[in-house]
């Protein structure tokens, strides 16, 4: 989007005296994020401007309502991290629409911070897991029924499997034939999905308020002290199971390379242990024995589900995730399938 359009929407979200400029920020796969610099009260200040993808989040107002209640609640808890709340606009809302019908919001920009995407060592993994654990802990008594599912069936793998079969049948992009190996690997992973599905149906996994996108990129660290500062990206905070929050941490912190690296990832066992230690330090006393026993199953499940999501998107013709090269979703699929294999081999 052009600077003039970004300036115009920022003016609806924030009062400021002078526009300095803005640039794309981060590498989210769904929303568009920009860092904006403005002058306010004689000082240069930075903010994060974000377009919420309303084709993925079909009810943007509901997303913001969930975030508002979760942030208000977190602020009342003994929760030793910053709360990643959006700013209220001069009009008293959390969202503004532009002329094209897009939804926009704005956040404080935390200077001198970084998120450890693909770089986390044992110490950082442990601190991030503590932060995600503390997040789960602070929300353990939050009334889950007050939150709306911002993406219905987000971690309902049975539903994602049914969608995969539909896409396989329809083959809209004509890619099924060339993707036989990856499709077969997906069928080989089905028993993992079935185990989780069975546990969910048996009622052995309590429904909790979970983050649902606990990737390495969603914890902010202080660049000076190297302490975890905040858990960010609250768009998918909704009722779910703790297994997926632990699982997505393993999926993104424990491999020795990032999710779209074309070479084969391996699982760093020392990082996996640090994640378990950090997470349990915060959650040990309230998780059930079944939850604790199945944390590694959660890692296999979420990695397999991510492979399924990337493969489905590849076969569908790249309609969901942003891609930066033509075979990006296929490379991501292969990477996640190899990681799943390593998780099953090393923890199964
Ligand atoms: C998407 O946009 P980002 O990077 O926060 C996706 C996650 C996936 C992730 C894979 C709403 O998250 O579920 O795990 O890509 N978010 C949504 O990189 O689908
Ligand atoms: Mg996200």
CSV table of C-alpha atoms and ligand atoms in Angstrom, one decimal:
chain,number,residue,atom,x,y,z
A,1,UNK,CA,0.0,0.0,0.0
A,2,UNK,CA,1.2,3.5,-0.8
A,3,UNK,CA,2.5,5.9,1.9
A,4,UNK,CA,-0.3,8.4,1.3
A,5,UNK,CA,-2.9,5.7,2.0
A,6,UNK,CA,-1.0,4.5,5.1
A,7,UNK,CA,-0.7,8.0,6.4
A,8,UNK,CA,-4.5,8.6,5.9
A,9,UNK,CA,-5.5,5.5,7.8
A,10,UNK,CA,-2.9,6.2,10.6
A,11,UNK,CA,-4.6,9.7,11.0
A,12,UNK,CA,-7.8,7.9,11.8
A,13,UNK,CA,-6.1,5.7,14.4
A,14,UNK,CA,-3.8,8.2,16.1
A,15,UNK,CA,-3.4,11.9,16.7
A,16,UNK,CA,0.0,13.2,15.7
A,17,UNK,CA,1.6,16.4,14.4
A,18,UNK,CA,3.7,15.3,11.6
A,19,UNK,CA,4.0,12.2,9.4
A,20,UNK,CA,7.6,11.0,9.1
A,21,UNK,CA,7.2,7.7,7.3
A,22,UNK,CA,6.5,4.0,7.5
A,23,UNK,CA,8.0,0.7,6.3
A,24,UNK,CA,6.8,-3.0,6.2
A,25,UNK,CA,7.6,-4.8,9.4
A,26,UNK,CA,8.1,-8.5,10.4
A,27,UNK,CA,7.1,-11.5,8.4
A,28,UNK,CA,3.6,-12.5,9.4
A,29,UNK,CA,1.8,-14.8,7.0
A,30,UNK,CA,-1.6,-13.4,7.3
A,31,UNK,CA,-1.9,-9.7,8.4
A,32,UNK,CA,0.2,-6.8,6.9
A,33,UNK,CA,2.3,-5.0,9.5
A,34,UNK,CA,4.1,-1.6,9.2
A,35,UNK,CA,6.3,0.4,11.6
A,36,UNK,CA,5.2,4.0,11.4
A,37,UNK,CA,7.2,7.0,12.6
A,38,UNK,CA,5.4,10.2,13.5
A,39,UNK,CA,6.1,13.4,15.4
A,40,UNK,CA,3.9,13.9,18.5
A,41,UNK,CA,4.4,16.7,21.0
A,42,UNK,CA,7.8,17.6,19.5
A,43,UNK,CA,9.1,14.0,19.8
A,44,UNK,CA,9.6,11.3,17.2
A,45,UNK,CA,7.6,8.2,18.1
A,46,UNK,CA,7.0,4.8,16.5
A,47,UNK,CA,3.9,2.6,16.4
A,48,UNK,CA,2.9,-0.6,14.7
A,49,UNK,CA,0.2,-0.3,12.2
A,50,UNK,CA,-1.6,-3.4,11.1
A,51,UNK,CA,-4.2,-4.5,8.5
A,52,UNK,CA,-6.2,-7.3,9.9
A,53,UNK,CA,-6.8,-9.8,7.2
A,54,UNK,CA,-10.6,-10.0,7.2
A,55,UNK,CA,-10.7,-12.9,4.7
A,56,UNK,CA,-9.0,-15.0,7.5
A,57,UNK,CA,-10.6,-13.3,10.5
A,58,UNK,CA,-14.1,-13.0,9.3
A,59,UNK,CA,-15.4,-11.0,12.2
A,60,UNK,CA,-12.7,-8.4,13.0
A,61,UNK,CA,-14.8,-6.7,15.6
A,62,UNK,CA,-15.1,-9.9,17.5
A,63,UNK,CA,-11.3,-10.4,17.4
A,64,UNK,CA,-10.8,-7.0,18.9
A,65,UNK,CA,-13.5,-7.7,21.6
A,66,UNK,CA,-11.7,-10.9,22.6
A,67,UNK,CA,-8.4,-9.0,22.8
A,68,UNK,CA,-9.9,-6.2,24.8
A,69,UNK,CA,-11.3,-8.6,27.4
A,70,UNK,CA,-8.1,-10.7,27.6
A,71,UNK,CA,-5.9,-7.7,28.0
A,72,UNK,CA,-8.1,-6.2,30.7
A,73,UNK,CA,-8.1,-9.4,32.5
A,74,UNK,CA,-4.3,-9.9,32.2
A,75,UNK,CA,-3.7,-6.5,33.7
A,76,UNK,CA,-5.6,-7.5,36.8
A,77,UNK,CA,-3.5,-10.7,37.3
A,78,UNK,CA,-0.1,-11.3,38.8
A,79,UNK,CA,1.4,-11.5,35.3
A,80,UNK,CA,5.0,-10.1,35.2
A,81,UNK,CA,5.0,-9.3,31.4
A,82,UNK,CA,3.8,-6.4,29.3
A,83,UNK,CA,0.3,-6.8,27.9
A,84,UNK,CA,0.3,-6.4,24.1
A,85,UNK,CA,-2.9,-4.3,23.9
A,86,UNK,CA,-3.9,-2.3,20.8
A,87,UNK,CA,-4.3,1.5,21.3
A,88,UNK,CA,-7.7,3.1,21.4
A,89,UNK,CA,-8.3,5.5,18.5
A,90,UNK,CA,-9.3,9.2,18.9
A,91,UNK,CA,-12.8,8.0,18.0
A,92,UNK,CA,-12.8,5.6,21.0
A,93,UNK,CA,-12.6,2.4,18.9
A,94,UNK,CA,-9.9,-0.3,18.4
A,95,UNK,CA,-10.4,-0.6,14.6
A,96,UNK,CA,-10.9,1.7,11.7
A,97,UNK,CA,-11.9,0.8,8.1
A,98,UNK,CA,-10.3,2.4,5.0
A,99,UNK,CA,-12.2,3.3,1.8
A,100,UNK,CA,-11.4,-0.1,0.4
A,101,UNK,CA,-13.1,-1.8,3.3
A,102,UNK,CA,-9.9,-3.0,5.0
A,103,UNK,CA,-9.7,-3.1,8.8
A,104,UNK,CA,-6.8,-1.4,10.6
A,105,UNK,CA,-5.5,-1.1,14.1
A,106,UNK,CA,-2.4,0.3,15.9
A,107,UNK,CA,-0.2,-0.8,18.7
A,108,UNK,CA,2.6,0.7,20.7
A,109,UNK,CA,6.0,-0.1,19.2
A,110,UNK,CA,8.4,-1.5,21.8
A,111,UNK,CA,11.8,-0.2,20.9
A,112,UNK,CA,15.0,-2.2,21.4
A,113,UNK,CA,13.2,-5.5,21.3
A,114,UNK,CA,13.4,-8.6,19.0
A,115,UNK,CA,11.6,-11.9,18.6
A,116,UNK,CA,13.8,-15.0,18.3
A,117,UNK,CA,12.5,-16.4,15.1
A,118,UNK,CA,14.8,-19.3,14.2
A,119,UNK,CA,17.6,-18.1,16.5
A,120,UNK,CA,16.6,-19.2,20.0
A,121,UNK,CA,19.2,-20.9,22.1
A,122,UNK,CA,18.4,-22.9,25.2
A,123,UNK,CA,18.3,-19.9,27.5
A,124,UNK,CA,15.9,-18.0,25.2
A,125,UNK,CA,13.7,-21.0,24.6
A,126,UNK,CA,13.4,-21.5,28.4
A,127,UNK,CA,12.5,-17.9,29.0
A,128,UNK,CA,10.0,-17.8,26.1
A,129,UNK,CA,8.4,-21.0,27.5
A,130,UNK,CA,8.1,-19.4,30.9
A,131,UNK,CA,6.4,-16.4,29.3
A,132,UNK,CA,3.9,-18.6,27.4
A,133,UNK,CA,3.4,-20.7,30.6
A,134,UNK,CA,2.7,-17.5,32.6
A,135,UNK,CA,0.2,-16.4,30.0
A,136,UNK,CA,-1.7,-19.7,30.3
A,137,UNK,CA,-1.4,-19.5,34.1
A,138,UNK,CA,-2.8,-15.9,34.2
A,139,UNK,CA,-5.7,-16.9,32.1
A,140,UNK,CA,-6.5,-20.3,33.8
A,141,UNK,CA,-9.6,-19.0,35.5
A,142,UNK,CA,-10.7,-16.7,32.6
A,143,UNK,CA,-14.3,-17.7,31.7
A,144,UNK,CA,-13.6,-19.4,28.3
A,145,UNK,CA,-17.3,-19.1,27.2
A,146,UNK,CA,-16.8,-15.3,27.1
A,147,UNK,CA,-14.4,-15.6,24.1
A,148,UNK,CA,-15.7,-16.2,20.6
A,149,UNK,CA,-13.7,-18.5,18.3
A,150,UNK,CA,-12.1,-16.0,16.0
A,151,UNK,CA,-11.4,-18.7,13.4
A,152,UNK,CA,-13.9,-21.5,13.8
A,153,UNK,CA,-12.2,-24.9,14.1
A,154,UNK,CA,-8.7,-23.4,14.1
A,155,UNK,CA,-7.1,-26.5,15.7
A,156,UNK,CA,-9.8,-28.9,14.8
A,157,UNK,CA,-7.6,-31.3,12.8
A,158,UNK,CA,-10.6,-33.5,11.9
A,159,UNK,CA,-12.1,-30.6,10.1
A,160,UNK,CA,-8.8,-29.6,8.5
A,161,UNK,CA,-8.4,-33.3,7.3
A,162,UNK,CA,-11.9,-33.2,5.7
A,163,UNK,CA,-11.0,-30.0,3.9
A,164,UNK,CA,-7.7,-31.6,2.8
A,165,UNK,CA,-9.6,-34.5,1.3
A,166,UNK,CA,-11.9,-32.1,-0.5
A,167,UNK,CA,-9.0,-30.2,-2.1
A,168,UNK,CA,-7.3,-33.5,-3.0
A,169,UNK,CA,-10.5,-34.6,-4.8
A,170,UNK,CA,-11.0,-31.3,-6.6
A,171,UNK,CA,-7.4,-30.6,-7.4
A,172,UNK,CA,-8.1,-27.0,-8.3
A,173,UNK,CA,-4.5,-26.1,-9.1
A,174,UNK,CA,-3.6,-29.4,-10.9
A,175,UNK,CA,-0.8,-30.1,-8.4
A,176,UNK,CA,-2.0,-33.4,-6.9
A,177,UNK,CA,0.0,-35.6,-9.4
A,178,UNK,CA,3.3,-33.9,-8.7
A,179,UNK,CA,2.7,-34.0,-4.9
A,180,UNK,CA,2.2,-37.7,-4.4
A,181,UNK,CA,5.1,-38.1,-2.0
A,182,UNK,CA,3.9,-35.3,0.3
A,183,UNK,CA,0.3,-36.5,0.1
A,184,UNK,CA,1.4,-40.0,1.2
A,185,UNK,CA,3.4,-38.6,4.1
A,186,UNK,CA,0.3,-36.8,5.2
A,187,UNK,CA,-1.7,-40.1,5.3
A,188,UNK,CA,1.2,-41.7,7.2
A,189,UNK,CA,0.8,-38.9,9.9
A,190,UNK,CA,-3.0,-39.6,10.3
A,191,UNK,CA,-2.5,-41.8,13.5
A,192,UNK,CA,-1.1,-38.8,15.3
A,193,UNK,CA,-4.2,-36.7,14.5
A,194,UNK,CA,-6.4,-39.6,15.5
A,195,UNK,CA,-4.8,-39.9,18.9
A,196,UNK,CA,-5.3,-36.2,19.6
A,197,UNK,CA,-8.9,-36.4,18.3
A,198,UNK,CA,-9.6,-39.4,20.5
A,199,UNK,CA,-8.2,-37.6,23.6
A,200,UNK,CA,-10.3,-34.5,22.8
A,201,UNK,CA,-13.5,-36.6,22.4
A,202,UNK,CA,-12.9,-38.6,25.6
A,203,UNK,CA,-13.0,-35.3,27.6
A,204,UNK,CA,-9.5,-36.0,29.0
A,205,UNK,CA,-8.2,-32.6,27.8
A,206,UNK,CA,-9.7,-29.6,29.6
A,207,UNK,CA,-10.9,-26.8,27.5
A,208,UNK,CA,-8.8,-23.8,28.4
A,209,UNK,CA,-8.1,-20.3,27.2
A,210,UNK,CA,-5.1,-20.8,25.0
A,211,UNK,CA,-3.0,-18.5,22.7
A,212,UNK,CA,-3.0,-20.8,19.7
A,213,UNK,CA,-0.1,-19.2,17.9
A,214,UNK,CA,2.8,-19.7,20.3
A,215,UNK,CA,5.5,-19.5,17.7
A,216,UNK,CA,9.0,-18.2,18.4
A,217,UNK,CA,8.1,-15.0,16.6
A,218,UNK,CA,5.4,-14.1,19.1
A,219,UNK,CA,7.5,-13.5,22.1
A,220,UNK,CA,9.3,-10.2,22.4
A,221,UNK,CA,12.7,-10.0,24.1
A,222,UNK,CA,14.5,-7.0,25.4
A,223,UNK,CA,17.6,-6.6,23.2
A,224,UNK,CA,19.7,-5.2,26.1
A,225,UNK,CA,18.8,-7.5,29.0
A,226,UNK,CA,17.7,-10.5,26.8
A,227,UNK,CA,14.7,-11.1,29.1
A,228,UNK,CA,11.3,-12.0,27.7
A,229,UNK,CA,9.1,-8.9,27.7
A,230,UNK,CA,5.7,-9.8,26.2
A,231,UNK,CA,3.6,-12.4,24.5
A,232,UNK,CA,2.2,-10.8,21.4
A,233,UNK,CA,-0.3,-11.5,18.6
A,234,UNK,CA,-3.5,-12.2,20.6
A,235,UNK,CA,-5.8,-12.7,17.5
A,236,UNK,CA,-6.3,-16.4,18.1
A,237,UNK,CA,-6.6,-16.4,21.9
A,238,UNK,CA,-9.7,-18.5,22.4
A,239,UNK,CA,-10.8,-21.8,24.0
A,240,UNK,CA,-8.6,-24.7,23.1
A,241,UNK,CA,-6.2,-27.3,24.6
A,242,UNK,CA,-2.8,-26.6,26.2
A,243,UNK,CA,-1.3,-29.3,24.0
A,244,UNK,CA,-1.4,-27.0,21.0
A,245,UNK,CA,0.4,-24.1,22.8
A,246,UNK,CA,3.2,-26.4,23.9
A,247,UNK,CA,3.2,-28.0,20.5
A,248,UNK,CA,3.6,-24.8,18.5
A,249,UNK,CA,6.5,-23.8,20.7
A,250,UNK,CA,8.3,-27.0,20.0
A,251,UNK,CA,7.5,-26.7,16.3
A,252,UNK,CA,9.1,-23.3,16.1
A,253,UNK,CA,11.8,-23.1,18.7
A,254,UNK,CA,13.3,-26.6,18.8
A,255,UNK,CA,14.2,-27.2,15.1
A,256,UNK,CA,17.6,-26.3,13.9
A,257,UNK,CA,16.2,-24.2,11.0
A,258,UNK,CA,13.1,-22.2,10.2
A,259,UNK,CA,9.9,-23.6,8.8
A,260,UNK,CA,10.5,-22.6,5.2
A,261,UNK,CA,14.1,-23.7,5.0
A,262,UNK,CA,14.3,-26.1,2.0
A,263,UNK,CA,16.9,-28.3,3.8
A,264,UNK,CA,15.8,-31.0,6.3
A,265,UNK,CA,15.3,-29.8,9.9
A,266,UNK,CA,16.3,-31.7,12.9
A,267,UNK,CA,15.0,-31.5,16.5
A,268,UNK,CA,17.4,-29.9,19.0
A,269,UNK,CA,16.7,-32.1,22.1
A,270,UNK,CA,18.3,-29.6,24.5
A,271,UNK,CA,15.9,-26.9,23.3
A,272,UNK,CA,13.0,-29.3,23.6
A,273,UNK,CA,13.9,-30.0,27.2
A,274,UNK,CA,14.4,-26.3,28.0
A,275,UNK,CA,10.9,-25.6,26.6
A,276,UNK,CA,9.4,-28.3,28.8
A,277,UNK,CA,11.2,-27.1,31.8
A,278,UNK,CA,10.2,-23.4,31.3
A,279,UNK,CA,6.6,-24.2,30.5
A,280,UNK,CA,6.1,-26.6,33.4
A,281,UNK,CA,7.8,-24.1,35.9
A,282,UNK,CA,4.7,-22.0,35.3
A,283,UNK,CA,2.0,-24.6,34.7
A,284,UNK,CA,2.9,-27.7,36.6
A,285,UNK,CA,0.5,-27.1,39.5
A,286,UNK,CA,-2.6,-26.6,37.4
A,287,UNK,CA,-2.2,-28.9,34.4
A,288,UNK,CA,-3.8,-32.3,34.7
A,289,UNK,CA,-1.6,-35.5,34.6
A,290,UNK,CA,-3.1,-36.2,31.1
A,291,UNK,CA,-2.0,-32.8,29.8
A,292,UNK,CA,1.5,-33.2,31.2
A,293,UNK,CA,1.8,-36.7,29.8
A,294,UNK,CA,0.8,-35.6,26.3
A,295,UNK,CA,2.9,-32.5,25.8
A,296,UNK,CA,5.1,-34.2,23.3
A,297,UNK,CA,2.1,-35.6,21.5
A,298,UNK,CA,1.0,-32.0,21.2
A,299,UNK,CA,4.3,-31.2,19.4
A,300,UNK,CA,3.8,-34.0,16.9
A,301,UNK,CA,0.2,-33.0,16.4
A,302,UNK,CA,0.8,-29.3,15.8
A,303,UNK,CA,3.7,-29.9,13.5
A,304,UNK,CA,1.7,-32.5,11.5
A,305,UNK,CA,-1.3,-30.1,11.4
A,306,UNK,CA,1.0,-27.3,10.1
A,307,UNK,CA,2.3,-29.7,7.4
A,308,UNK,CA,-1.4,-30.5,6.5
A,309,UNK,CA,-2.2,-26.8,6.4
A,310,UNK,CA,0.7,-25.9,4.1
A,311,UNK,CA,0.1,-28.9,1.8
A,312,UNK,CA,-3.6,-28.1,1.6
A,313,UNK,CA,-2.8,-24.5,0.7
A,314,UNK,CA,-0.2,-25.7,-1.9
A,315,UNK,CA,-2.8,-28.0,-3.5
A,316,UNK,CA,-5.5,-25.3,-3.4
A,317,UNK,CA,-3.2,-22.9,-5.3
A,318,UNK,CA,-1.8,-20.7,-2.5
A,319,UNK,CA,-4.9,-19.1,-1.3
A,320,UNK,CA,-4.2,-18.7,2.4
A,321,UNK,CA,-0.6,-18.0,3.4
A,322,UNK,CA,1.5,-15.3,1.9
A,323,UNK,CA,4.1,-16.8,-0.3
A,324,UNK,CA,7.4,-15.3,-1.3
A,325,UNK,CA,8.3,-17.8,-4.0
A,326,UNK,CA,6.3,-20.1,-6.3
A,327,UNK,CA,7.0,-23.4,-4.4
A,328,UNK,CA,7.0,-21.8,-0.9
A,329,UNK,CA,4.1,-23.8,0.5
A,330,UNK,CA,5.6,-27.0,-0.9
A,331,UNK,CA,8.9,-26.3,0.7
A,332,UNK,CA,7.2,-25.5,4.0
A,333,UNK,CA,5.2,-28.8,3.8
A,334,UNK,CA,8.4,-30.9,3.3
A,335,UNK,CA,10.1,-29.1,6.1
A,336,UNK,CA,7.3,-29.7,8.5
A,337,UNK,CA,6.9,-33.3,7.5
A,338,UNK,CA,10.6,-33.9,8.1
A,339,UNK,CA,10.3,-32.2,11.5
A,340,UNK,CA,7.3,-34.3,12.4
A,341,UNK,CA,9.3,-37.4,11.5
A,342,UNK,CA,12.1,-36.2,13.8
A,343,UNK,CA,9.7,-35.5,16.7
A,344,UNK,CA,8.0,-38.9,16.4
A,345,UNK,CA,11.4,-40.6,16.2
A,346,UNK,CA,13.0,-38.8,19.1
A,347,UNK,CA,10.1,-38.4,21.5
A,348,UNK,CA,7.5,-41.1,20.4
B,1,LIG,C1,0.2,-17.8,10.5
B,1,LIG,O1,0.8,-14.9,10.3
B,1,LIG,P1,1.4,-15.6,11.4
B,1,LIG,O2,2.8,-15.9,11.1
B,1,LIG,O3,1.2,-15.0,12.8
B,1,LIG,C2,-0.9,-18.7,11.0
B,1,LIG,C3,-0.4,-19.6,12.1
B,1,LIG,C4,0.7,-20.5,11.5
B,1,LIG,C5,1.8,-19.6,11.0
B,1,LIG,C6,2.9,-20.4,10.3
B,1,LIG,C7,-4.2,-17.0,11.7
B,1,LIG,O4,0.7,-17.0,11.6
B,1,LIG,O5,-1.5,-20.4,12.5
B,1,LIG,O6,1.1,-21.4,12.5
B,1,LIG,O7,1.3,-18.7,10.0
B,1,LIG,N1,-2.0,-17.8,11.5
B,1,LIG,C8,-3.3,-18.0,11.1
B,1,LIG,O8,4.0,-19.7,10.0
B,1,LIG,O9,-3.6,-18.8,10.3
B,2,LIG,MG1,-0.4,-14.9,14.2
